[in-house]
Structure formats: C-alpha cells, structure tokens
CSV table of C-alpha atoms in Angstrom, one decimal:
chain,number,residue,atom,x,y,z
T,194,UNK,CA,-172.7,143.6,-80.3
T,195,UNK,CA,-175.0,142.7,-77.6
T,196,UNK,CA,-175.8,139.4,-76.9
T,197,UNK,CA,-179.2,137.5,-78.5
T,198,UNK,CA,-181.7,136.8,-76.3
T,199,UNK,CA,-184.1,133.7,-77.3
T,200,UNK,CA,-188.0,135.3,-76.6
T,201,UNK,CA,-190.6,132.4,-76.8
T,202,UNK,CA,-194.0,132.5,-78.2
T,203,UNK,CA,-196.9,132.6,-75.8
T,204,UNK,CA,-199.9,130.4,-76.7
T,205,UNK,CA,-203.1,129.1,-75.7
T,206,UNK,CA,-205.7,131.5,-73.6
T,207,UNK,CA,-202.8,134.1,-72.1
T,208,UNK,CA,-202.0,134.8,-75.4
T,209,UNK,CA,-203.3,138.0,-76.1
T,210,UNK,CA,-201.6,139.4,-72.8
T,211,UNK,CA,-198.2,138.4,-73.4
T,212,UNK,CA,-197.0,141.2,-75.1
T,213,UNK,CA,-198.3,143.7,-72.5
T,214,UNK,CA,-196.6,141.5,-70.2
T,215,UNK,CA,-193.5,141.7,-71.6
T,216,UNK,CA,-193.4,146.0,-71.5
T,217,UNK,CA,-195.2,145.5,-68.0
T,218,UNK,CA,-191.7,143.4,-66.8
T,219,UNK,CA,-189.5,145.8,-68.9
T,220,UNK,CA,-191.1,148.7,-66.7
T,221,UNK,CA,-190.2,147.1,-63.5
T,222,UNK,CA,-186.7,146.9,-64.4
T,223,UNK,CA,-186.3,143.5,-65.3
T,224,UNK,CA,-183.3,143.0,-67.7
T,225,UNK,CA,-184.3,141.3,-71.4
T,226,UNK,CA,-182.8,137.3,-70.2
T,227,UNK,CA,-185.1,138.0,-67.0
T,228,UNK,CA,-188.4,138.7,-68.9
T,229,UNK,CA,-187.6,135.9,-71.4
T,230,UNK,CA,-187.6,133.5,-68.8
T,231,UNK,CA,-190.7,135.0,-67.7
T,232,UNK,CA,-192.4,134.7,-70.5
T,233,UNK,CA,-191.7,131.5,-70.8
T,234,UNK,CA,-193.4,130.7,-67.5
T,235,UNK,CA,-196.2,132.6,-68.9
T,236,UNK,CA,-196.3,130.4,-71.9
T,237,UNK,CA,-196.1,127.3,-69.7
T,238,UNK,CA,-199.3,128.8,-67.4
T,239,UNK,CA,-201.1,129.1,-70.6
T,240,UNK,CA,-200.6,126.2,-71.9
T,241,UNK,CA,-201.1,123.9,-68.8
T,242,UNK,CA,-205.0,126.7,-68.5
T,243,UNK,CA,-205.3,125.2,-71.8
T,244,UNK,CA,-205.5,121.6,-71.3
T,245,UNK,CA,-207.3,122.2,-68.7
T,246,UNK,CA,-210.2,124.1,-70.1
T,247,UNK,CA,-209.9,127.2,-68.2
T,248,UNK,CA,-209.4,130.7,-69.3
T,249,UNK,CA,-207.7,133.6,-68.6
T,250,UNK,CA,-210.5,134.7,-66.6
T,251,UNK,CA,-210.5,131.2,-64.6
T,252,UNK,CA,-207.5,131.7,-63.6
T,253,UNK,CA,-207.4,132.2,-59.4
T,254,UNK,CA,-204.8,131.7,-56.8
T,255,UNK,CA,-205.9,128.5,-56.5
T,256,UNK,CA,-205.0,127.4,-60.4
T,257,UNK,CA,-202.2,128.7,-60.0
T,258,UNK,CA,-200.9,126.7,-57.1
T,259,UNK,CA,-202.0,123.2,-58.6
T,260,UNK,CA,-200.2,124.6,-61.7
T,261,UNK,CA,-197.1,124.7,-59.6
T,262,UNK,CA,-197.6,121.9,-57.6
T,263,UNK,CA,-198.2,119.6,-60.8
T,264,UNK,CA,-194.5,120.9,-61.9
T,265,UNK,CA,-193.2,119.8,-58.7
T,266,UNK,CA,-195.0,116.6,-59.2
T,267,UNK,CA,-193.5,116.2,-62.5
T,268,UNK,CA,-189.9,116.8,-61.2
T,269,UNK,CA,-189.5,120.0,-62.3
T,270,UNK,CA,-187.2,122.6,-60.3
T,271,UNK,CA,-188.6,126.0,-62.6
T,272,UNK,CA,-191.5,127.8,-61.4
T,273,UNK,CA,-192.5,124.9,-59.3
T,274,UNK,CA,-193.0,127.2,-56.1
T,275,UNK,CA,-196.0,128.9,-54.9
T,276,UNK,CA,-194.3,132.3,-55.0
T,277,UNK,CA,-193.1,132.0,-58.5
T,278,UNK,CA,-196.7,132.3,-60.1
T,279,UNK,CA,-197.0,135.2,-58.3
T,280,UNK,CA,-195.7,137.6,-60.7
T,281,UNK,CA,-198.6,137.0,-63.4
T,282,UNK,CA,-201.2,136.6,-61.2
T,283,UNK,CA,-200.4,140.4,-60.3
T,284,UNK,CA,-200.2,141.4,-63.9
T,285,UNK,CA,-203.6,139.6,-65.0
T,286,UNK,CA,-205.3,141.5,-62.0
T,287,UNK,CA,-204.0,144.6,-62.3
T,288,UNK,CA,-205.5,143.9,-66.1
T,289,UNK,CA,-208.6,142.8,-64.5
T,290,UNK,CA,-208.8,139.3,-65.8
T,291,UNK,CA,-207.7,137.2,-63.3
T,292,UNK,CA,-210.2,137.7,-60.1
T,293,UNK,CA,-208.6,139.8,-57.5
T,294,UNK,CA,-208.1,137.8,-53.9
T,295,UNK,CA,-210.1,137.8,-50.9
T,296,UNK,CA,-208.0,140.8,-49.0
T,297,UNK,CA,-205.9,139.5,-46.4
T,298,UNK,CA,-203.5,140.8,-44.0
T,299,UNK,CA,-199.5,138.5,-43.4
T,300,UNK,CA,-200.4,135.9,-41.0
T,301,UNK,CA,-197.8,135.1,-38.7
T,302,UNK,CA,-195.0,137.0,-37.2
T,303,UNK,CA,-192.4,135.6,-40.1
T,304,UNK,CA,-194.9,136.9,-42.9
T,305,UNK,CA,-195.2,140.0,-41.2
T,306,UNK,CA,-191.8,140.9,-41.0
T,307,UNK,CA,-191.2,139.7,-44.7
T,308,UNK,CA,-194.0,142.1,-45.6
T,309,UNK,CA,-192.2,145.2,-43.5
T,310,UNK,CA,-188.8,144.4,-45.1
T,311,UNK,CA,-189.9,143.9,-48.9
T,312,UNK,CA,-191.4,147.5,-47.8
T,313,UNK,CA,-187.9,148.6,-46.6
T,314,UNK,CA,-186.5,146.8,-50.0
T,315,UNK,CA,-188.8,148.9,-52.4
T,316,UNK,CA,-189.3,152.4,-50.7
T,317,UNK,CA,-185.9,152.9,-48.8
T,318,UNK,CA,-183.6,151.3,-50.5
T,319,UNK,CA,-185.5,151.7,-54.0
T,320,UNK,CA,-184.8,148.3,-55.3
T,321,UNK,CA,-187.3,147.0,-57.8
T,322,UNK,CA,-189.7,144.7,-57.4
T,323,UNK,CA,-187.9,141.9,-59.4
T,324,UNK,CA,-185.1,142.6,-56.9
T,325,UNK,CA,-187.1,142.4,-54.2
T,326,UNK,CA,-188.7,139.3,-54.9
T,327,UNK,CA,-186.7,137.2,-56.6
T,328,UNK,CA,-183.5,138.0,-54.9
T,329,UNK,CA,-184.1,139.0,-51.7
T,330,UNK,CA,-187.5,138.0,-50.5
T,331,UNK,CA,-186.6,134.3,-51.1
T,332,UNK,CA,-183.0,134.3,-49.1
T,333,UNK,CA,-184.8,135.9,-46.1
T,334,UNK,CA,-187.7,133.9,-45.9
T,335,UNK,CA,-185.2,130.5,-46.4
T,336,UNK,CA,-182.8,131.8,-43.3
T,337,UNK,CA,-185.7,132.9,-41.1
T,338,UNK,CA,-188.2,130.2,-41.2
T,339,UNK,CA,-186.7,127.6,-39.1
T,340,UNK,CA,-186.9,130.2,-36.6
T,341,UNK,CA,-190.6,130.0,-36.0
T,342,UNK,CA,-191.7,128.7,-32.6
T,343,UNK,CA,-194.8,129.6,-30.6
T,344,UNK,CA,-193.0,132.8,-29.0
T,345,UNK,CA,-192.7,134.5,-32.3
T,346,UNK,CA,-189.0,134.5,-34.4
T,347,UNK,CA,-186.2,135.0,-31.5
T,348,UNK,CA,-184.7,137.8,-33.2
T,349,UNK,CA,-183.5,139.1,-30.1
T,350,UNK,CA,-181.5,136.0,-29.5
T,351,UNK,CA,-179.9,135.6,-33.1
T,352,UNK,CA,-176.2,135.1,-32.8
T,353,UNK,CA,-173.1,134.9,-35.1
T,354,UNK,CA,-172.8,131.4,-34.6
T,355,UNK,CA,-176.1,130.4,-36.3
T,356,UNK,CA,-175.8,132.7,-39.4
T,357,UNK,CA,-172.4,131.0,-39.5
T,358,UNK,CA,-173.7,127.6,-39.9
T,359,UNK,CA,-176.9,129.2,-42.3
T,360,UNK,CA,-173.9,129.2,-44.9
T,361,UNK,CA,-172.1,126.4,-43.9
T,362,UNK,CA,-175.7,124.5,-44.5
T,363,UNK,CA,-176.8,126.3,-47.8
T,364,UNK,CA,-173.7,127.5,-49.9
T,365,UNK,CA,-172.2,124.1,-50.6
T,366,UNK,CA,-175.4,123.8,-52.3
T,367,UNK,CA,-175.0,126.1,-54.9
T,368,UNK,CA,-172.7,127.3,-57.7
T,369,UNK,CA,-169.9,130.1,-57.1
T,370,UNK,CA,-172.5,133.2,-58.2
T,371,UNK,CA,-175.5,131.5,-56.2
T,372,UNK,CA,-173.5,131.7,-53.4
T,373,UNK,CA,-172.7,135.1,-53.7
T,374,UNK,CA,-175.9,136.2,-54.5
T,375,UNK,CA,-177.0,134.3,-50.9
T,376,UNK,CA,-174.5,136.1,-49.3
T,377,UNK,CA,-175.0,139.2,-50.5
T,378,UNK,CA,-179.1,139.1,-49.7
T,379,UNK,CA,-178.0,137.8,-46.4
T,380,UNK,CA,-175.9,140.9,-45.6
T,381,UNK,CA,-179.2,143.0,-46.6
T,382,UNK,CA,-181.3,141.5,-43.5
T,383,UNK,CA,-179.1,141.6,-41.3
T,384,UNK,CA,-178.1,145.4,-41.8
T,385,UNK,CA,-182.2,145.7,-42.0
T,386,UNK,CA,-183.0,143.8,-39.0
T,387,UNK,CA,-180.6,145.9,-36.7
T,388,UNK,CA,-181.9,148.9,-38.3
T,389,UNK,CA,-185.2,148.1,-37.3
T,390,UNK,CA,-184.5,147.0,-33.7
T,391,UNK,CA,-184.7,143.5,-34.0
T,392,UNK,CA,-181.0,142.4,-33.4
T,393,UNK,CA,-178.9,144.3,-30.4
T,394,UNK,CA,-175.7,144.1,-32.3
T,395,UNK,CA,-175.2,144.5,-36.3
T,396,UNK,CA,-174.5,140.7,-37.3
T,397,UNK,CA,-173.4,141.8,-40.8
T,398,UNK,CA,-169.9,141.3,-39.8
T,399,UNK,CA,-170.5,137.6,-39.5
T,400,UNK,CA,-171.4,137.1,-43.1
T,401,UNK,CA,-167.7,136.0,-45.1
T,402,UNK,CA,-167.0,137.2,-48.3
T,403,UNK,CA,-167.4,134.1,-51.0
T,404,UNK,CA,-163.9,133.1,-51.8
T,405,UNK,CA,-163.6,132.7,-55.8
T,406,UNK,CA,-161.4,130.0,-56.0
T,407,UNK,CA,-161.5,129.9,-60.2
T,408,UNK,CA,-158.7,129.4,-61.9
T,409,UNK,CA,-156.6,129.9,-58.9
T,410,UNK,CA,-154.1,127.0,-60.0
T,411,UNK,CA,-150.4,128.1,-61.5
T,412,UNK,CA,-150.9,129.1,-65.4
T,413,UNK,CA,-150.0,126.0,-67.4
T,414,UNK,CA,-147.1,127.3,-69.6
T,415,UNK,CA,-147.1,126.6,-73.8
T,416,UNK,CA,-145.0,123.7,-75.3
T,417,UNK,CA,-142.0,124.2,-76.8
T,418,UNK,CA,-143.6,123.6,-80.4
T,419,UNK,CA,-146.2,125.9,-79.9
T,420,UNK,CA,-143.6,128.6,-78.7
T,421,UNK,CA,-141.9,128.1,-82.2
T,422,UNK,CA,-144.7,128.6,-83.7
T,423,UNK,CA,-145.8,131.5,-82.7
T,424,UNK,CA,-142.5,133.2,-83.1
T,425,UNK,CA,-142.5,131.8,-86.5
T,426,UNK,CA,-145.4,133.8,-87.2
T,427,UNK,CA,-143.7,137.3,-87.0
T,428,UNK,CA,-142.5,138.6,-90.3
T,429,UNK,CA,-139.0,139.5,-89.4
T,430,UNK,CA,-138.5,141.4,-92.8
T,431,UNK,CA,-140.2,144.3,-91.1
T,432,UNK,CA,-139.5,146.7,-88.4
T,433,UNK,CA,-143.1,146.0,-86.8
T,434,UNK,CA,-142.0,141.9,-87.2
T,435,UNK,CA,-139.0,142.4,-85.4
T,436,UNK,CA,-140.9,144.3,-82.4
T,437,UNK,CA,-143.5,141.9,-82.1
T,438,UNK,CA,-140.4,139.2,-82.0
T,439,UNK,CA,-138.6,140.7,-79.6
T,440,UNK,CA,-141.8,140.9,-77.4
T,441,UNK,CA,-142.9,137.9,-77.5
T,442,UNK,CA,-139.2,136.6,-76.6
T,443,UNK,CA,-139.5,138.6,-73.3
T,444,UNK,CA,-142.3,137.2,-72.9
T,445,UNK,CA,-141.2,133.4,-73.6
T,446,UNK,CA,-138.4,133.5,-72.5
T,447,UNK,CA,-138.2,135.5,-69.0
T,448,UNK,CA,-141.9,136.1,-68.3
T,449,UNK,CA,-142.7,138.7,-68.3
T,450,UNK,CA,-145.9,140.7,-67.8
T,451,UNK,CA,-147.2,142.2,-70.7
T,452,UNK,CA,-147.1,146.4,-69.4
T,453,UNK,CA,-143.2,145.4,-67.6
T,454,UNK,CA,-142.5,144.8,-71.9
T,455,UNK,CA,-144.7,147.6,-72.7
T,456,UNK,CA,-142.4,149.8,-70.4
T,457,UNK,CA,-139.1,149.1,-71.6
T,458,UNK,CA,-136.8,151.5,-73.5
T,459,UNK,CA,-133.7,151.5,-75.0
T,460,UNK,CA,-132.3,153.0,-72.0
T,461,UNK,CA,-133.3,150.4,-69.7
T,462,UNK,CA,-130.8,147.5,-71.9
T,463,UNK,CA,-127.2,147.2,-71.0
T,464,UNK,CA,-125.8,145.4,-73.8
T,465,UNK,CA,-122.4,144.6,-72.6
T,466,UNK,CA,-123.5,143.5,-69.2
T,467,UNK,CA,-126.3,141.5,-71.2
T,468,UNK,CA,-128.8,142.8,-68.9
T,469,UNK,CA,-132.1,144.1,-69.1
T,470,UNK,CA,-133.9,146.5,-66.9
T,471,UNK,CA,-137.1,145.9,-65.9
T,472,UNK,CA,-139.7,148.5,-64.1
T,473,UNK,CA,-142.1,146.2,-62.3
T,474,UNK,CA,-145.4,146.4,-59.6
T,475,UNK,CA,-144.2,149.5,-56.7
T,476,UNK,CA,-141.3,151.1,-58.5
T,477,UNK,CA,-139.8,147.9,-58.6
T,478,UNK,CA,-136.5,147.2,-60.7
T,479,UNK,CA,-134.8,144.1,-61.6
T,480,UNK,CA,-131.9,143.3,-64.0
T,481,UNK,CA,-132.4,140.0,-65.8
T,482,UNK,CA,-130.2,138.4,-68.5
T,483,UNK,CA,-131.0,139.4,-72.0
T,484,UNK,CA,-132.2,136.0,-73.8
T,485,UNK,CA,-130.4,134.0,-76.6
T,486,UNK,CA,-132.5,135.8,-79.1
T,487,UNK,CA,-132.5,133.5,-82.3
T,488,UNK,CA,-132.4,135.4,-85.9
T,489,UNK,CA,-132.3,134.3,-89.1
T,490,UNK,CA,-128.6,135.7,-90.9
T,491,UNK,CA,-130.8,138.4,-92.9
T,492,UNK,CA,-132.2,139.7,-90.0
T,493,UNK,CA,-128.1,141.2,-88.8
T,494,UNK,CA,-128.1,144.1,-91.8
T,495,UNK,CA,-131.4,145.7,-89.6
T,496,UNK,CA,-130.0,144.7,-86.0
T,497,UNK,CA,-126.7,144.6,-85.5
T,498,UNK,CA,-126.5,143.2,-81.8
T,499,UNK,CA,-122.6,142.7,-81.3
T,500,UNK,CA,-122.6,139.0,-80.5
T,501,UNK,CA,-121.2,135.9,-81.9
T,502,UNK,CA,-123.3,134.4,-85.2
T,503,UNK,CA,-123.4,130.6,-85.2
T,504,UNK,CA,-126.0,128.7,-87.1
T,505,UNK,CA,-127.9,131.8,-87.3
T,506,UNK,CA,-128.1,132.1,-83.2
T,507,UNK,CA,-127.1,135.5,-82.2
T,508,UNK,CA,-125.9,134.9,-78.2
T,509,UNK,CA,-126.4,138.9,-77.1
T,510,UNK,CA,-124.3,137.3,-74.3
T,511,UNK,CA,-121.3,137.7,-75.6
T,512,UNK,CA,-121.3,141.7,-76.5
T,513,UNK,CA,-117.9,142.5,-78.0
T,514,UNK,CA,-116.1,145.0,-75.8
C-alpha cells in the first residue's frame, strides 16, 4: 500500500490554475511528495497576491521576489529564495497570465556557465528539469560562487584541496541524505567541468563517499525475561512449535544468523559429540556446542534427545553412548 500524500487546497487568485499545475509538475517528472510541496508554495503565492490586491495577472518577477524576500523576513527557511518562485512564474507564463520578462541573456561568467551546464543536465544527461534545478543547479552555483573575481571563475586553477574543504565547510551542515545528495551533485560538475575543458585533470576523485555511520554501534541484546518470553510463545504441542523453538534457541542461545539456522540439517548435528555444524559466510564451517535446550516432560514422547531429564531440563550434553 503506497504511502498517503497530504495535497493542499490552493486559494485566493491562483486558484483556478492549480490543478493544471499540478499535471504540469506530474509531466516534468516530479514525484507526488515533490508536487505537494509545490503546491503548497503555490497556495502560499496566492495567498500572500491576495492580501495584497494583485492578481494572477499582476504577478511579475518583481512580486515574486518581494514575496520571497518577505518570507525571509519573516524567518522562514521554505521558498524564501529568489530561485524558488521560479518554477510558477514559468508555469503562469507559459499559460500566459503572468507577463513574460524582458529577454535577457546570463550575465556574468558564473551565470553563464550555470546556463551551459543546466543545458548539459537536460539534453545530455536527460535529467529533468526538477532534477536539474532543484538538485543540481543549486549545489553548483553554492560551490562556485565564491570563486568570482574580476578575471572570470579560475577554473583552470581549481584543485583537490579546495573541493576538499567545500565539504568540510558545507556537510557538517546538513543531515546524513543532505549530504549525500551535496556530494553526489558535486561529483556531477566536476565530471562536467572536465568534460567541457574547464579543469586539466578530472577532480571527481577528490569527492569522498558519505560515510553512513547509523546504527553502526554493537546490537543491544534482549533481556533474559524477554528471551523467556518469547520462547514461551511457541506451542510445543506441535511439530511447527517445536521448530520454531528450536530456532529461536540457536538463535538465543549461540547467535546465530538467521540463513546459518535456515541451513542446518539433520546431518550437520552430532549428537554424541554435542556438536552442531554450522555452514557460515565463504563456505565457512564451525562446530559449536549444542545448547541446554529446556523442554517441558511432555515434550520427550515427540523428541527423544538421549540426555539426562532433571526438572524438565534436557542437557543434549550428556548423549548416552
């Protein structure tokens, strides 16, 4: 069952265009969670043209910058950027409602090559436009605009060293998937900027893989009572409650993983050695001790192990010759 994605209501003067905006994102690949968080910038630009008294067909580049900058004001981290209202704006004027811009060509030798690699993104590398410029876009133009100076970007002189200390800078600042995702967008211009000529040597190698250091602390193991409890649970009166017993012993009690139990036959158990193969990782085989299996005295007419019966503990241990 998939999982249920909240899609907000658009009000105020956008209105009427948020359902075509909503099959306009679908059609550009974006996934259902992307275009609901879309639409609920949309709802927030509408709103915010609203109180303001403008409509739909007010709404220029310049609206849409003070709507971003009064989010910023206001504290707020979403679509608080100037590229972020970008994505309507293009939707309302390929509609024809919002006015198109005065045409105008990347100014500056960092816009320029942003321009040539979103290109490179869409047409040889076929990545879609929400890829492009929400993923992508954004990571290149954060690494390369400290790089502006009056002699253009220094490509040419881009070294190891500083992409290094790009992600000692920037991934501390994020969560475990941000920081892949910078990586991995990182990766993508450097490969693109030696393609192009811009770098002598491929840099990519300097970019680390993000170490996932999750739940990389030694399994805590279960309490005593909880052990008993769950081998309490199997219905011994049955054959399939004696296997699942017997399983979850191995398991307990010698630890098993679970295909190593899956794998054992009745070959592989020596019962008057009281050992117990075991076919591990690599053809790997070790003999461990068979455990003091506990049963219950109704349980010997369907298993009749051999050993010594006291207080209802069977010690497998002690096979009889």
């Amino acid at each position: 069952m998939g999982r249920t994605v909240w899609v907000p209501v658009v009000s105020g003067p956008l209105a009427p265009y948020a359902a075509g905006f909503e099959s306009w994102l679908a059609s550009r690949a974006y996934s259902a969670s992307a275009s609901a968080d879309r639409l609920y910038q949309f709802d927030q630009l509408s709103r915010w043209l609203g109180r303001e008294g403008v409509d739909a067909g007010g709404l220029t580049g310049e609206q849409a910058m003070r709507f971003a900058a009064g989010r910023r004001a206001a504290g707020l981290k979403s679509w608080s950027s100037p590229q972020s209202v970008a994505l309507p704006l293009e939707y309302l004027r390929q509609l024809g409602v919002a006015p198109m811009p005065a045409p105008a060509s990347p100014q500056g030798p960092l816009e320029e090559l942003l321009a040539d690699y979103c290109r490179y993104l869409a047409v040889e590398r076929g990545l879609s436009d929400h890829t492009v410029f929400d993923a992508y876009r954004p990571t290149a133009r954060l690494f390369l605009s400290g790089r502006e100076n009056p002699d253009g970007l220094g490509l040419d002189r881009l070294s190891a060293a500083e992409v290094s200390s790009f992600l000692a800078r920037e991934c501390p600042k994020r969560s475990m998937p941000g920081a892949r995702d910078l990586v991995g967008a990182l990766r993508s211009l450097l490969r693109y900027l030696h393609l192009a000529g811009l770098t002598a040597v491929p840099l990519v190698w300097a970019v680390p893989s993000v170490a996932d250091l999750r739940d990389r602390t030694l399994p805590r193991g279960l309490d005593l009572a909880a052990v008993r409890r769950l081998l309490a649970s199997c219905d011994r009166r049955t054959l399939t409650g004696l296997r699942d017993f017997a399983i979850l012993l191995l398991l307990s009690r010698l630890g098993l993983r679970a295909g190593e139990v899956a794998a054992i036959t009745l070959d592989d158990l020596d019962w008057r050695g009281g050992l117990l193969l075991v076919h591990g990782k690599g053809s790997r085989e070790d003999a461990l001790p068979l455990p003091v299996v506990i049963f219950s005295f109704q349980d010997r007419h369907v298993v009749d192990l051999g050993g010594h019966v006291e207080d209802g503990v069977v010690d497998v241990t002690a096979v009889a010759a």
